[in-house]
Amino acid sequence: MTYDVRYGVFPPAVVSSGGNEARGEAFRLCPDDPAPAPDRYRSVHAFHVVPDTQGPSARVVTERPLGPRVSGHAAVYRVEDPSGALLGRITMRRRRSFRPGRTRWTVEPAAGPALRGYRGRLVWWALWWPVGLVVSLLWAITSLLGEGDGGFGPPRRVIWRDGTGRAHLVFRGLADDYRVLTPGWDPRLVTALVALHQSFDPSDGAGALGWYQGGNRRGL
């Protein structure tokens, strides 16, 4: 099953397609109204995952906002069903200041193994720092001069694996989609992960601030 975000509709939708486990479906991303007070790191989120067809929804709330890089405090989000029962937790931990590392995303389903995924592969980061960063800066300069589109960035691919190293979910940065590799996943939990990930590492169509902070709140 493959998931991708549609920014051309309002509210934005996460759409699944393919796979033999279930038919494709769409979930709307609807920020809560009133929205929680924003924090300095834009990490406080509260939104509903609402299916386009008849079916149960889910709610995502912030258990702990993101801390400064020097602290290493991660942002923690709780995903609940309509009755308030836990579907899972999603944690985002950024690389700490002045230390090597990568942004880490952790998914902990209420039933099932916890998965960890890191932004970018080590081999591509090893190439990015001496080569890609320079190219990115040159690309940014040409974009400011009106000669480029700013379309070059650091590695984005994320592979979520369990404790044995088995891959369950993959975000493909170039394709901007999410592939579920193993059966049994609640689509609401996957949608919540996609929505949170896209709010911190958005696709080009979402703007620099992502779907949650990028002005998609009109009419709510």
CSV table of C-alpha atoms in Angstrom, one decimal:
chain,number,residue,atom,x,y,z
A,1,MET,CA,0.0,0.0,0.0
A,2,THR,CA,1.3,3.4,-0.9
A,3,TYR,CA,0.3,6.7,0.7
A,4,ASP,CA,0.8,10.2,-0.6
A,5,VAL,CA,-0.4,13.7,0.4
A,6,ARG,CA,-2.7,15.7,-1.8
A,7,TYR,CA,-2.3,19.5,-1.2
A,8,GLY,CA,-4.5,20.6,-4.1
A,9,VAL,CA,-7.7,19.8,-2.0
A,10,PHE,CA,-9.0,21.4,1.2
A,11,PRO,CA,-8.5,20.2,3.8
A,12,PRO,CA,-5.4,18.3,2.6
A,13,ALA,CA,-5.8,14.6,2.2
A,14,VAL,CA,-3.6,11.5,2.6
A,15,VAL,CA,-4.6,9.0,-0.1
A,16,SER,CA,-3.7,5.3,-0.1
A,17,SER,CA,-3.6,3.2,-3.2
A,18,GLY,CA,-2.6,-0.3,-4.4
A,19,GLY,CA,-2.0,-3.4,-2.2
A,20,ASN,CA,-4.1,-6.4,-1.6
A,21,GLU,CA,-4.9,-5.9,2.0
A,22,ALA,CA,-7.5,-3.1,1.6
A,23,ARG,CA,-8.9,-0.9,-1.0
A,24,GLY,CA,-7.6,2.6,-1.4
A,25,GLU,CA,-9.1,5.4,0.7
A,26,ALA,CA,-8.6,9.0,1.6
A,27,PHE,CA,-8.2,10.7,5.0
A,28,ARG,CA,-8.6,14.4,5.5
A,29,LEU,CA,-6.3,16.3,7.8
A,30,CYS,CA,-8.4,18.7,9.8
A,31,PRO,CA,-6.6,20.9,12.4
A,32,ASP,CA,-8.5,21.4,15.7
A,33,ASP,CA,-10.5,24.5,16.1
A,34,PRO,CA,-9.5,26.3,18.3
A,35,ALA,CA,-5.9,25.5,17.5
A,36,PRO,CA,-3.5,25.1,20.4
A,37,ALA,CA,-1.1,27.9,21.1
A,38,PRO,CA,1.9,27.6,18.9
A,39,ASP,CA,5.3,26.9,20.4
A,40,ARG,CA,8.6,28.4,19.2
A,41,TYR,CA,9.6,25.2,17.3
A,42,ARG,CA,6.2,24.8,15.5
A,43,SER,CA,5.9,21.3,17.1
A,44,VAL,CA,2.6,21.6,18.9
A,45,HIS,CA,0.0,19.8,16.7
A,46,ALA,CA,-3.7,18.9,17.3
A,47,PHE,CA,-5.7,17.6,14.3
A,48,HIS,CA,-8.2,15.0,13.3
A,49,VAL,CA,-7.8,12.2,10.7
A,50,VAL,CA,-11.2,12.0,9.0
A,51,PRO,CA,-12.0,9.4,6.3
A,52,ASP,CA,-13.8,10.5,3.2
A,53,THR,CA,-16.1,7.5,3.5
A,54,GLN,CA,-17.9,5.9,6.4
A,55,GLY,CA,-15.3,4.7,8.9
A,56,PRO,CA,-13.7,5.5,12.2
A,57,SER,CA,-11.6,8.7,12.6
A,58,ALA,CA,-8.6,9.4,14.8
A,59,ARG,CA,-7.2,12.4,16.7
A,60,VAL,CA,-3.6,13.4,17.0
A,61,VAL,CA,-2.5,15.5,20.1
A,62,THR,CA,0.8,16.7,21.4
A,63,GLU,CA,2.0,14.9,24.5
A,64,ARG,CA,5.3,16.8,24.7
A,65,PRO,CA,6.5,19.6,22.4
A,66,LEU,CA,9.9,19.7,20.9
A,67,GLY,CA,12.7,21.0,23.0
A,68,PRO,CA,15.8,23.0,21.9
A,69,ARG,CA,18.5,21.1,20.0
A,70,VAL,CA,20.9,21.3,22.9
A,71,SER,CA,18.5,19.5,25.2
A,72,GLY,CA,17.7,16.6,22.8
A,73,HIS,CA,14.1,16.6,24.1
A,74,ALA,CA,11.9,14.9,21.5
A,75,ALA,CA,8.4,15.8,20.4
A,76,VAL,CA,5.8,13.1,21.3
A,77,TYR,CA,2.4,12.7,19.7
A,78,ARG,CA,-0.5,10.6,20.8
A,79,VAL,CA,-2.9,9.0,18.2
A,80,GLU,CA,-6.3,8.1,19.6
A,81,ASP,CA,-9.5,6.6,18.2
A,82,PRO,CA,-12.9,8.3,18.6
A,83,SER,CA,-13.3,6.8,22.1
A,84,GLY,CA,-9.9,8.1,23.3
A,85,ALA,CA,-8.2,4.6,23.1
A,86,LEU,CA,-4.6,4.7,22.1
A,87,LEU,CA,-3.7,3.7,18.6
A,88,GLY,CA,-0.1,4.5,19.0
A,89,ARG,CA,2.6,7.2,19.7
A,90,ILE,CA,4.9,8.9,17.3
A,91,THR,CA,8.1,10.6,18.4
A,92,MET,CA,10.4,12.9,16.5
A,93,ARG,CA,13.9,13.6,17.8
A,94,ARG,CA,16.2,16.0,16.0
A,95,ARG,CA,19.9,15.8,15.8
A,96,ARG,CA,21.4,17.6,18.8
A,97,SER,CA,23.5,20.7,18.3
A,98,PHE,CA,27.2,20.2,17.7
A,99,ARG,CA,26.8,16.4,17.5
A,100,PRO,CA,26.7,14.0,14.6
A,101,GLY,CA,23.4,12.3,14.0
A,102,ARG,CA,20.2,12.3,12.0
A,103,THR,CA,16.6,13.2,12.8
A,104,ARG,CA,14.9,10.1,14.1
A,105,TRP,CA,11.2,9.2,13.8
A,106,THR,CA,9.8,6.4,16.1
A,107,VAL,CA,6.4,4.8,15.7
A,108,GLU,CA,5.0,2.8,18.6
A,109,PRO,CA,1.7,1.1,17.8
A,110,ALA,CA,-0.6,0.1,20.7
A,111,ALA,CA,-0.2,-3.5,19.4
A,112,GLY,CA,2.9,-4.4,17.5
A,113,PRO,CA,6.7,-3.7,17.5
A,114,ALA,CA,8.1,-0.2,17.8
A,115,LEU,CA,9.8,1.1,14.6
A,116,ARG,CA,12.6,3.6,14.2
A,117,GLY,CA,13.5,5.5,11.1
A,118,TYR,CA,16.3,8.0,10.4
A,119,ARG,CA,16.3,10.7,7.9
A,120,GLY,CA,18.6,9.9,5.0
A,121,ARG,CA,21.0,7.1,4.5
A,122,LEU,CA,24.5,7.4,6.0
A,123,VAL,CA,26.2,6.9,2.7
A,124,TRP,CA,24.2,9.8,1.1
A,125,TRP,CA,24.9,12.1,4.1
A,126,ALA,CA,28.6,11.3,3.8
A,127,LEU,CA,28.4,12.6,0.2
A,128,TRP,CA,26.1,15.5,1.1
A,129,TRP,CA,28.4,17.3,3.6
A,130,PRO,CA,31.4,17.7,1.3
A,131,VAL,CA,29.6,17.9,-2.0
A,132,GLY,CA,25.9,18.3,-1.8
A,133,LEU,CA,26.0,21.2,0.7
A,134,VAL,CA,28.1,23.3,-1.7
A,135,VAL,CA,25.8,22.5,-4.6
A,136,SER,CA,22.8,23.4,-2.5
A,137,LEU,CA,24.2,26.7,-1.6
A,138,LEU,CA,25.0,27.5,-5.2
A,139,TRP,CA,21.5,26.4,-6.2
A,140,ALA,CA,20.0,28.7,-3.5
A,141,ILE,CA,22.1,31.6,-4.9
A,142,THR,CA,20.9,31.0,-8.4
A,143,SER,CA,17.3,30.8,-7.1
A,144,LEU,CA,17.7,34.2,-5.5
A,145,LEU,CA,19.0,35.6,-8.8
A,146,GLY,CA,16.0,34.1,-10.6
A,147,GLU,CA,18.0,31.5,-12.4
A,148,GLY,CA,17.0,28.4,-10.5
A,149,ASP,CA,14.1,26.7,-8.7
A,150,GLY,CA,15.8,25.8,-5.4
A,151,GLY,CA,15.0,22.2,-6.0
A,152,PHE,CA,18.1,20.6,-4.5
A,153,GLY,CA,18.2,19.5,-0.8
A,154,PRO,CA,19.7,17.1,1.7
A,155,PRO,CA,18.8,13.4,1.9
A,156,ARG,CA,15.2,12.8,2.9
A,157,ARG,CA,14.6,9.0,2.7
A,158,VAL,CA,13.3,7.3,5.8
A,159,ILE,CA,13.1,3.5,6.4
A,160,TRP,CA,11.2,2.5,9.6
A,161,ARG,CA,12.6,-0.8,10.9
A,162,ASP,CA,11.8,-3.0,13.9
A,163,GLY,CA,14.3,-4.3,16.4
A,164,THR,CA,15.4,-7.1,14.1
A,165,GLY,CA,16.1,-4.7,11.2
A,166,ARG,CA,13.1,-5.7,9.2
A,167,ALA,CA,11.7,-2.7,7.2
A,168,HIS,CA,7.9,-2.0,7.6
A,169,LEU,CA,7.5,1.5,6.2
A,170,VAL,CA,9.5,3.6,3.7
A,171,PHE,CA,9.3,7.3,2.8
A,172,ARG,CA,10.8,7.8,-0.6
A,173,GLY,CA,12.1,11.4,-0.8
A,174,LEU,CA,12.3,11.7,-4.5
A,175,ALA,CA,8.8,10.2,-5.1
A,176,ASP,CA,7.4,12.0,-2.0
A,177,ASP,CA,5.3,8.9,-1.1
A,178,TYR,CA,5.1,6.4,1.7
A,179,ARG,CA,5.1,2.6,1.2
A,180,VAL,CA,3.7,0.1,3.8
A,181,LEU,CA,5.7,-3.1,3.4
A,182,THR,CA,4.0,-5.3,6.0
A,183,PRO,CA,0.3,-6.0,6.6
A,184,GLY,CA,-1.7,-5.2,9.7
A,185,TRP,CA,-1.2,-1.5,10.0
A,186,ASP,CA,-4.1,0.7,11.0
A,187,PRO,CA,-4.4,3.3,8.1
A,188,ARG,CA,-5.2,6.0,10.6
A,189,LEU,CA,-1.9,5.5,12.4
A,190,VAL,CA,0.0,5.5,9.1
A,191,THR,CA,-1.9,8.7,8.0
A,192,ALA,CA,-1.0,10.4,11.3
A,193,LEU,CA,2.7,9.5,10.8
A,194,VAL,CA,2.5,10.9,7.2
A,195,ALA,CA,0.8,14.1,8.4
A,196,LEU,CA,3.4,14.7,11.2
A,197,HIS,CA,6.3,13.9,9.0
A,198,GLN,CA,5.0,16.2,6.2
A,199,SER,CA,4.6,19.0,8.7
A,200,PHE,CA,8.3,18.9,9.5
A,201,ASP,CA,9.7,17.8,6.1
A,202,PRO,CA,7.0,19.0,3.7
A,203,SER,CA,6.8,18.3,0.0
A,204,ASP,CA,7.4,21.2,-2.5
A,205,GLY,CA,3.6,21.6,-2.9
A,206,ALA,CA,3.1,22.4,0.8
A,207,GLY,CA,5.4,25.4,1.1
A,208,ALA,CA,8.2,25.9,3.6
A,209,LEU,CA,5.9,25.6,6.7
A,210,GLY,CA,4.1,22.4,5.7
A,211,TRP,CA,0.4,21.7,5.6
A,212,TYR,CA,-0.3,22.3,9.3
A,213,GLN,CA,1.4,25.7,9.7
A,214,GLY,CA,1.2,26.7,6.0
A,215,GLY,CA,-2.1,28.6,5.9
A,216,ASN,CA,-4.4,25.6,5.4
A,217,ARG,CA,-6.6,26.5,8.3
A,218,ARG,CA,-9.1,28.7,6.5
A,219,GLY,CA,-12.7,28.0,7.2
A,220,LEU,CA,-12.0,25.8,10.2
